[in-house]
Amino acid sequence: MLNISKQSSFNLWEEKQDYLISSLVSQPLIVVLRISQDNLDKLYFDDMIYFISKLVSFDLKNIEIAWSSHPNWFLFIKELKKQFTEISFGAASLTDLNALDLIVELKLSFAMSPCWDMKLQSRARDLGQLVIPGVLSPTEIQQAVNFGYRAIKIFPASLLGINYINQINESIKPLPFFIAAGGMEIKDINSWLSNGYGAITLGRKLINNGQINPLLEKWLKEK
């Protein structure tokens, strides 16, 4: 049996999964943003605050900020959380155990990793921190499901193709909630959702010439 502390952390980990899945069922999109080196160096928030304000105006729910080892990254995310309490913030591209401790301290709703790393996942679960793994093969999918994941990230999804889930759905049951990531654009959202994916993460071509891509605005308005 788990001790009381581990049981509490496990329950929190489960609750964060429930919350993320529920949020993505309502709005199946996670926007991934990256803070420029210059903005991190200067702790210059205006650009990011402008973009997120625009996304909030279209009622976007979930935003991932790419993890950086820059010493100002923690302060930057802390300020964004303070500014936008209505947004569920996550960290993208998490692979480092030291970074995991910062994520926990920031009390982020979730994080995502590009790979399946048992050491990272075990530590995250013990801390009650959701770190959705990026998986590629049926073996990795099964490992994640056996670990307790009901939501996983297929990465890179564009490499595997839009029909990947249909090709494996007879061999893995029950299927988890699949999040497609890597290589898609705004025009691809609806077609991937129609092929069994529960949600999409997008970072490419969302901002053009300092403005939110009008295709993204249109999609968010329709949803």
PDB file of C-alpha atoms in Angstrom:
ATOM      1  CA  MET A   1       0.000   0.000   0.000  1.00  0.00           C
ATOM      2  CA  LEU A   2       1.042   3.597  -0.602  1.00  0.00           C
ATOM      3  CA  ASN A   3       1.853   5.653   2.469  1.00  0.00           C
ATOM      4  CA  ILE A   4      -0.381   8.630   3.216  1.00  0.00           C
ATOM      5  CA  SER A   5       1.959  11.139   1.575  1.00  0.00           C
ATOM      6  CA  LYS A   6       2.321   9.104  -1.627  1.00  0.00           C
ATOM      7  CA  GLN A   7      -1.394   8.385  -1.722  1.00  0.00           C
ATOM      8  CA  SER A   8      -2.130  12.100  -1.500  1.00  0.00           C
ATOM      9  CA  SER A   9       0.314  12.834  -4.327  1.00  0.00           C
ATOM     10  CA  PHE A  10      -1.150  10.046  -6.435  1.00  0.00           C
ATOM     11  CA  ASN A  11      -4.653  11.407  -5.902  1.00  0.00           C
ATOM     12  CA  LEU A  12      -3.484  14.861  -6.970  1.00  0.00           C
ATOM     13  CA  TRP A  13      -1.831  13.360 -10.061  1.00  0.00           C
ATOM     14  CA  GLU A  14      -5.109  11.631 -10.929  1.00  0.00           C
ATOM     15  CA  GLU A  15      -7.126  14.798 -10.353  1.00  0.00           C
ATOM     16  CA  LYS A  16      -4.857  16.744 -12.706  1.00  0.00           C
ATOM     17  CA  GLN A  17      -5.412  14.115 -15.385  1.00  0.00           C
ATOM     18  CA  ASP A  18      -9.180  14.389 -14.910  1.00  0.00           C
ATOM     19  CA  TYR A  19      -9.049  18.173 -15.129  1.00  0.00           C
ATOM     20  CA  LEU A  20      -6.890  18.235 -18.262  1.00  0.00           C
ATOM     21  CA  ILE A  21      -8.980  15.632 -20.089  1.00  0.00           C
ATOM     22  CA  SER A  22     -12.201  17.431 -19.164  1.00  0.00           C
ATOM     23  CA  SER A  23     -10.784  20.746 -20.343  1.00  0.00           C
ATOM     24  CA  LEU A  24      -9.608  19.273 -23.638  1.00  0.00           C
ATOM     25  CA  VAL A  25     -12.929  17.572 -24.281  1.00  0.00           C
ATOM     26  CA  SER A  26     -14.467  21.036 -23.994  1.00  0.00           C
ATOM     27  CA  GLN A  27     -11.786  22.702 -26.143  1.00  0.00           C
ATOM     28  CA  PRO A  28      -9.402  20.271 -27.881  1.00  0.00           C
ATOM     29  CA  LEU A  29      -6.436  22.571 -28.362  1.00  0.00           C
ATOM     30  CA  ILE A  30      -3.239  23.372 -26.497  1.00  0.00           C
ATOM     31  CA  VAL A  31      -1.226  26.324 -27.789  1.00  0.00           C
ATOM     32  CA  VAL A  32       2.550  26.092 -27.305  1.00  0.00           C
ATOM     33  CA  LEU A  33       4.458  29.358 -26.933  1.00  0.00           C
ATOM     34  CA  ARG A  34       8.187  29.989 -26.630  1.00  0.00           C
ATOM     35  CA  ILE A  35       9.772  32.898 -24.791  1.00  0.00           C
ATOM     36  CA  SER A  36      12.578  34.450 -26.789  1.00  0.00           C
ATOM     37  CA  GLN A  37      16.095  34.523 -25.398  1.00  0.00           C
ATOM     38  CA  ASP A  38      16.073  38.317 -25.500  1.00  0.00           C
ATOM     39  CA  ASN A  39      12.829  38.573 -23.540  1.00  0.00           C
ATOM     40  CA  LEU A  40      14.159  36.147 -20.940  1.00  0.00           C
ATOM     41  CA  ASP A  41      17.415  38.080 -20.640  1.00  0.00           C
ATOM     42  CA  LYS A  42      15.572  41.361 -20.073  1.00  0.00           C
ATOM     43  CA  LEU A  43      12.535  39.922 -18.269  1.00  0.00           C
ATOM     44  CA  TYR A  44      10.481  41.703 -20.913  1.00  0.00           C
ATOM     45  CA  PHE A  45       6.883  40.520 -20.600  1.00  0.00           C
ATOM     46  CA  ASP A  46       4.972  42.792 -22.977  1.00  0.00           C
ATOM     47  CA  ASP A  47       5.160  40.617 -26.113  1.00  0.00           C
ATOM     48  CA  MET A  48       3.985  37.462 -24.364  1.00  0.00           C
ATOM     49  CA  ILE A  49       1.305  39.286 -22.387  1.00  0.00           C
ATOM     50  CA  TYR A  50      -0.021  40.764 -25.633  1.00  0.00           C
ATOM     51  CA  PHE A  51      -0.246  37.376 -27.370  1.00  0.00           C
ATOM     52  CA  ILE A  52      -1.821  35.630 -24.401  1.00  0.00           C
ATOM     53  CA  SER A  53      -4.308  38.495 -23.934  1.00  0.00           C
ATOM     54  CA  LYS A  54      -5.390  38.012 -27.545  1.00  0.00           C
ATOM     55  CA  LEU A  55      -5.811  34.266 -27.006  1.00  0.00           C
ATOM     56  CA  VAL A  56      -7.769  34.866 -23.800  1.00  0.00           C
ATOM     57  CA  SER A  57     -10.103  37.185 -25.698  1.00  0.00           C
ATOM     58  CA  PHE A  58     -11.039  34.145 -27.808  1.00  0.00           C
ATOM     59  CA  ASP A  59     -11.516  32.049 -24.674  1.00  0.00           C
ATOM     60  CA  LEU A  60      -8.494  29.777 -25.101  1.00  0.00           C
ATOM     61  CA  LYS A  61      -8.136  27.478 -22.080  1.00  0.00           C
ATOM     62  CA  ASN A  62      -4.732  25.750 -22.204  1.00  0.00           C
ATOM     63  CA  ILE A  63      -1.290  27.163 -22.962  1.00  0.00           C
ATOM     64  CA  GLU A  64       2.087  25.445 -22.761  1.00  0.00           C
ATOM     65  CA  ILE A  65       5.249  27.457 -22.375  1.00  0.00           C
ATOM     66  CA  ALA A  66       8.383  25.746 -23.656  1.00  0.00           C
ATOM     67  CA  TRP A  67      10.752  24.890 -20.829  1.00  0.00           C
ATOM     68  CA  SER A  68      14.046  26.780 -20.748  1.00  0.00           C
ATOM     69  CA  SER A  69      17.036  26.411 -18.470  1.00  0.00           C
ATOM     70  CA  HIS A  70      17.407  30.194 -18.506  1.00  0.00           C
ATOM     71  CA  PRO A  71      17.549  31.457 -14.881  1.00  0.00           C
ATOM     72  CA  ASN A  72      14.711  33.933 -15.557  1.00  0.00           C
ATOM     73  CA  TRP A  73      12.284  31.319 -16.902  1.00  0.00           C
ATOM     74  CA  PHE A  74      10.814  30.641 -13.457  1.00  0.00           C
ATOM     75  CA  LEU A  75      10.174  34.350 -12.809  1.00  0.00           C
ATOM     76  CA  PHE A  76       8.677  34.762 -16.266  1.00  0.00           C
ATOM     77  CA  ILE A  77       6.148  31.946 -15.780  1.00  0.00           C
ATOM     78  CA  LYS A  78       5.327  33.146 -12.286  1.00  0.00           C
ATOM     79  CA  GLU A  79       4.400  36.548 -13.712  1.00  0.00           C
ATOM     80  CA  LEU A  80       2.289  35.029 -16.498  1.00  0.00           C
ATOM     81  CA  LYS A  81       0.362  32.960 -13.967  1.00  0.00           C
ATOM     82  CA  LYS A  82      -0.251  36.096 -11.932  1.00  0.00           C
ATOM     83  CA  GLN A  83      -1.494  37.990 -14.997  1.00  0.00           C
ATOM     84  CA  PHE A  84      -3.727  35.247 -16.403  1.00  0.00           C
ATOM     85  CA  THR A  85      -5.472  33.317 -13.664  1.00  0.00           C
ATOM     86  CA  GLU A  86      -8.081  32.025 -16.127  1.00  0.00           C
ATOM     87  CA  ILE A  87      -5.489  30.118 -18.165  1.00  0.00           C
ATOM     88  CA  SER A  88      -4.348  26.587 -17.385  1.00  0.00           C
ATOM     89  CA  PHE A  89      -0.589  26.820 -17.893  1.00  0.00           C
ATOM     90  CA  GLY A  90       1.680  23.900 -18.641  1.00  0.00           C
ATOM     91  CA  ALA A  91       5.349  23.414 -19.454  1.00  0.00           C
ATOM     92  CA  ALA A  92       6.430  21.931 -22.782  1.00  0.00           C
ATOM     93  CA  SER A  93       9.475  19.764 -23.569  1.00  0.00           C
ATOM     94  CA  LEU A  94      10.209  18.696 -19.995  1.00  0.00           C
ATOM     95  CA  THR A  95      13.020  16.136 -19.722  1.00  0.00           C
ATOM     96  CA  ASP A  96      15.008  17.195 -16.670  1.00  0.00           C
ATOM     97  CA  LEU A  97      14.446  16.222 -13.035  1.00  0.00           C
ATOM     98  CA  ASN A  98      15.695  19.601 -11.811  1.00  0.00           C
ATOM     99  CA  ALA A  99      13.209  21.300 -14.120  1.00  0.00           C
ATOM    100  CA  LEU A 100      10.498  19.093 -12.635  1.00  0.00           C
ATOM    101  CA  ASP A 101      11.114  20.592  -9.192  1.00  0.00           C
ATOM    102  CA  LEU A 102      10.570  24.086 -10.612  1.00  0.00           C
ATOM    103  CA  ILE A 103       7.356  22.976 -12.314  1.00  0.00           C
ATOM    104  CA  VAL A 104       6.073  21.663  -8.994  1.00  0.00           C
ATOM    105  CA  GLU A 105       7.021  24.889  -7.239  1.00  0.00           C
ATOM    106  CA  LEU A 106       5.147  26.907  -9.863  1.00  0.00           C
ATOM    107  CA  LYS A 107       2.061  24.698  -9.340  1.00  0.00           C
ATOM    108  CA  LEU A 108       1.513  24.293 -13.057  1.00  0.00           C
ATOM    109  CA  SER A 109      -1.576  22.350 -14.075  1.00  0.00           C
ATOM    110  CA  PHE A 110       0.403  20.027 -16.302  1.00  0.00           C
ATOM    111  CA  ALA A 111       3.606  19.535 -18.244  1.00  0.00           C
ATOM    112  CA  MET A 112       4.517  17.475 -21.290  1.00  0.00           C
ATOM    113  CA  SER A 113       7.599  15.477 -22.135  1.00  0.00           C
ATOM    114  CA  PRO A 114       8.748  14.515 -25.647  1.00  0.00           C
ATOM    115  CA  CYS A 115       9.525  10.943 -24.549  1.00  0.00           C
ATOM    116  CA  TRP A 116       8.758   8.119 -22.136  1.00  0.00           C
ATOM    117  CA  ASP A 117      11.171   8.346 -19.200  1.00  0.00           C
ATOM    118  CA  MET A 118      10.301   6.068 -16.290  1.00  0.00           C
ATOM    119  CA  LYS A 119      12.575   7.873 -13.828  1.00  0.00           C
ATOM    120  CA  LEU A 120      11.032  11.252 -14.650  1.00  0.00           C
ATOM    121  CA  GLN A 121       7.501   9.853 -14.603  1.00  0.00           C
ATOM    122  CA  SER A 122       7.904   8.077 -11.273  1.00  0.00           C
ATOM    123  CA  ARG A 123       9.321  11.187  -9.653  1.00  0.00           C
ATOM    124  CA  ALA A 124       6.565  13.356 -11.128  1.00  0.00           C
ATOM    125  CA  ARG A 125       3.814  11.050  -9.885  1.00  0.00           C
ATOM    126  CA  ASP A 126       5.363  10.930  -6.415  1.00  0.00           C
ATOM    127  CA  LEU A 127       5.221  14.748  -6.407  1.00  0.00           C
ATOM    128  CA  GLY A 128       1.657  14.863  -7.705  1.00  0.00           C
ATOM    129  CA  GLN A 129       2.775  16.595 -10.898  1.00  0.00           C
ATOM    130  CA  LEU A 130       1.214  15.583 -14.197  1.00  0.00           C
ATOM    131  CA  VAL A 131       3.806  15.209 -16.978  1.00  0.00           C
ATOM    132  CA  ILE A 132       2.068  13.829 -20.060  1.00  0.00           C
ATOM    133  CA  PRO A 133       4.580  11.574 -21.865  1.00  0.00           C
ATOM    134  CA  GLY A 134       5.313  11.716 -25.567  1.00  0.00           C
ATOM    135  CA  VAL A 135       5.131   8.209 -27.011  1.00  0.00           C
ATOM    136  CA  LEU A 136       5.686   6.717 -30.433  1.00  0.00           C
ATOM    137  CA  SER A 137       5.207   2.940 -30.472  1.00  0.00           C
ATOM    138  CA  PRO A 138       2.420   0.622 -29.253  1.00  0.00           C
ATOM    139  CA  THR A 139       4.876  -0.661 -26.624  1.00  0.00           C
ATOM    140  CA  GLU A 140       5.374   2.844 -25.213  1.00  0.00           C
ATOM    141  CA  ILE A 141       1.638   3.492 -25.299  1.00  0.00           C
ATOM    142  CA  GLN A 142       1.022   0.303 -23.303  1.00  0.00           C
ATOM    143  CA  GLN A 143       3.752   1.237 -20.813  1.00  0.00           C
ATOM    144  CA  ALA A 144       2.140   4.620 -20.234  1.00  0.00           C
ATOM    145  CA  VAL A 145      -1.318   3.091 -19.846  1.00  0.00           C
ATOM    146  CA  ASN A 146      -0.013   0.483 -17.384  1.00  0.00           C
ATOM    147  CA  PHE A 147       1.651   3.292 -15.431  1.00  0.00           C
ATOM    148  CA  GLY A 148      -1.753   4.917 -14.983  1.00  0.00           C
ATOM    149  CA  TYR A 149      -2.005   7.396 -17.839  1.00  0.00           C
ATOM    150  CA  ARG A 150      -5.431   7.946 -19.361  1.00  0.00           C
ATOM    151  CA  ALA A 151      -4.091  10.777 -21.539  1.00  0.00           C
ATOM    152  CA  ILE A 152      -0.903  10.525 -23.559  1.00  0.00           C
ATOM    153  CA  LYS A 153       0.810  12.509 -26.302  1.00  0.00           C
ATOM    154  CA  ILE A 154       1.564  10.978 -29.693  1.00  0.00           C
ATOM    155  CA  PHE A 155       4.825  12.589 -30.795  1.00  0.00           C
ATOM    156  CA  PRO A 156       5.767  13.301 -33.474  1.00  0.00           C
ATOM    157  CA  ALA A 157       2.251  12.721 -34.753  1.00  0.00           C
ATOM    158  CA  SER A 158       2.909  13.972 -38.272  1.00  0.00           C
ATOM    159  CA  LEU A 159       5.578  11.281 -38.713  1.00  0.00           C
ATOM    160  CA  LEU A 160       3.154   8.502 -37.760  1.00  0.00           C
ATOM    161  CA  GLY A 161       0.315   9.909 -39.816  1.00  0.00           C
ATOM    162  CA  ILE A 162      -3.304  10.797 -39.261  1.00  0.00           C
ATOM    163  CA  ASN A 163      -4.483   7.147 -39.444  1.00  0.00           C
ATOM    164  CA  TYR A 164      -2.115   5.846 -36.754  1.00  0.00           C
ATOM    165  CA  ILE A 165      -4.787   5.408 -34.086  1.00  0.00           C
ATOM    166  CA  ASN A 166      -7.041   3.516 -36.495  1.00  0.00           C
ATOM    167  CA  GLN A 167      -4.165   1.142 -37.202  1.00  0.00           C
ATOM    168  CA  ILE A 168      -3.545   0.259 -33.534  1.00  0.00           C
ATOM    169  CA  ASN A 169      -7.019   0.470 -32.022  1.00  0.00           C
ATOM    170  CA  GLU A 170      -7.591  -3.281 -32.187  1.00  0.00           C
ATOM    171  CA  SER A 171      -4.372  -4.149 -30.354  1.00  0.00           C
ATOM    172  CA  ILE A 172      -4.587  -1.663 -27.456  1.00  0.00           C
ATOM    173  CA  LYS A 173      -7.763  -1.488 -25.406  1.00  0.00           C
ATOM    174  CA  PRO A 174      -9.024   0.591 -23.843  1.00  0.00           C
ATOM    175  CA  LEU A 175      -7.409   3.360 -25.835  1.00  0.00           C
ATOM    176  CA  PRO A 176      -6.304   6.394 -23.803  1.00  0.00           C
ATOM    177  CA  PHE A 177      -7.126   9.999 -24.635  1.00  0.00           C
ATOM    178  CA  PHE A 178      -4.687  10.823 -27.427  1.00  0.00           C
ATOM    179  CA  ILE A 179      -3.109  14.261 -27.828  1.00  0.00           C
ATOM    180  CA  ALA A 180      -1.452  14.781 -31.218  1.00  0.00           C
ATOM    181  CA  ALA A 181       1.717  16.868 -31.223  1.00  0.00           C
ATOM    182  CA  GLY A 182       4.448  17.645 -33.693  1.00  0.00           C
ATOM    183  CA  GLY A 183       4.218  18.864 -37.248  1.00  0.00           C
ATOM    184  CA  MET A 184       0.560  19.923 -37.517  1.00  0.00           C
ATOM    185  CA  GLU A 185      -0.791  23.314 -38.505  1.00  0.00           C
ATOM    186  CA  ILE A 186      -4.044  25.119 -37.815  1.00  0.00           C
ATOM    187  CA  LYS A 187      -5.641  23.795 -40.997  1.00  0.00           C
ATOM    188  CA  ASP A 188      -5.067  20.232 -39.712  1.00  0.00           C
ATOM    189  CA  ILE A 189      -6.963  20.516 -36.413  1.00  0.00           C
ATOM    190  CA  ASN A 190     -10.399  19.300 -37.469  1.00  0.00           C
ATOM    191  CA  SER A 191      -9.165  16.440 -39.642  1.00  0.00           C
ATOM    192  CA  TRP A 192      -6.996  15.020 -36.842  1.00  0.00           C
ATOM    193  CA  LEU A 193      -9.837  15.346 -34.336  1.00  0.00           C
ATOM    194  CA  SER A 194     -12.088  13.480 -36.770  1.00  0.00           C
ATOM    195  CA  ASN A 195      -9.605  10.596 -36.855  1.00  0.00           C
ATOM    196  CA  GLY A 196      -9.688   9.670 -33.188  1.00  0.00           C
ATOM    197  CA  TYR A 197      -7.412  12.221 -31.537  1.00  0.00           C
ATOM    198  CA  GLY A 198      -8.894  13.932 -28.508  1.00  0.00           C
ATOM    199  CA  ALA A 199      -6.834  17.101 -28.785  1.00  0.00           C
ATOM    200  CA  ILE A 200      -4.041  18.821 -30.728  1.00  0.00           C
ATOM    201  CA  THR A 201      -1.033  20.837 -29.607  1.00  0.00           C
ATOM    202  CA  LEU A 202       0.054  23.603 -31.962  1.00  0.00           C
ATOM    203  CA  GLY A 203       3.037  25.903 -31.939  1.00  0.00           C
ATOM    204  CA  ARG A 204       3.836  26.382 -35.611  1.00  0.00           C
ATOM    205  CA  LYS A 205       2.642  29.410 -37.564  1.00  0.00           C
ATOM    206  CA  LEU A 206       0.360  30.633 -34.783  1.00  0.00           C
ATOM    207  CA  ILE A 207       1.927  34.076 -34.802  1.00  0.00           C
ATOM    208  CA  ASN A 208       2.538  35.876 -38.090  1.00  0.00           C
ATOM    209  CA  ASN A 209       4.281  39.264 -38.184  1.00  0.00           C
ATOM    210  CA  GLY A 210       3.537  39.849 -34.530  1.00  0.00           C
ATOM    211  CA  GLN A 211      -0.158  38.957 -34.846  1.00  0.00           C
ATOM    212  CA  ILE A 212      -2.255  35.908 -33.997  1.00  0.00           C
ATOM    213  CA  ASN A 213      -2.884  33.875 -37.139  1.00  0.00           C
ATOM    214  CA  PRO A 214      -6.422  34.715 -38.335  1.00  0.00           C
ATOM    215  CA  LEU A 215      -7.072  31.003 -39.000  1.00  0.00           C
ATOM    216  CA  LEU A 216      -6.574  30.330 -35.290  1.00  0.00           C
ATOM    217  CA  GLU A 217      -8.895  33.201 -34.376  1.00  0.00           C
ATOM    218  CA  LYS A 218     -11.524  31.771 -36.730  1.00  0.00           C
ATOM    219  CA  TRP A 219     -11.216  28.270 -35.251  1.00  0.00           C
ATOM    220  CA  LEU A 220     -11.471  29.520 -31.663  1.00  0.00           C
ATOM    221  CA  LYS A 221     -14.520  31.621 -32.499  1.00  0.00           C
ATOM    222  CA  GLU A 222     -16.240  28.620 -34.075  1.00  0.00           C
ATOM    223  CA  LYS A 223     -15.480  26.481 -31.037  1.00  0.00           C
TER     224      LYS A 223
END
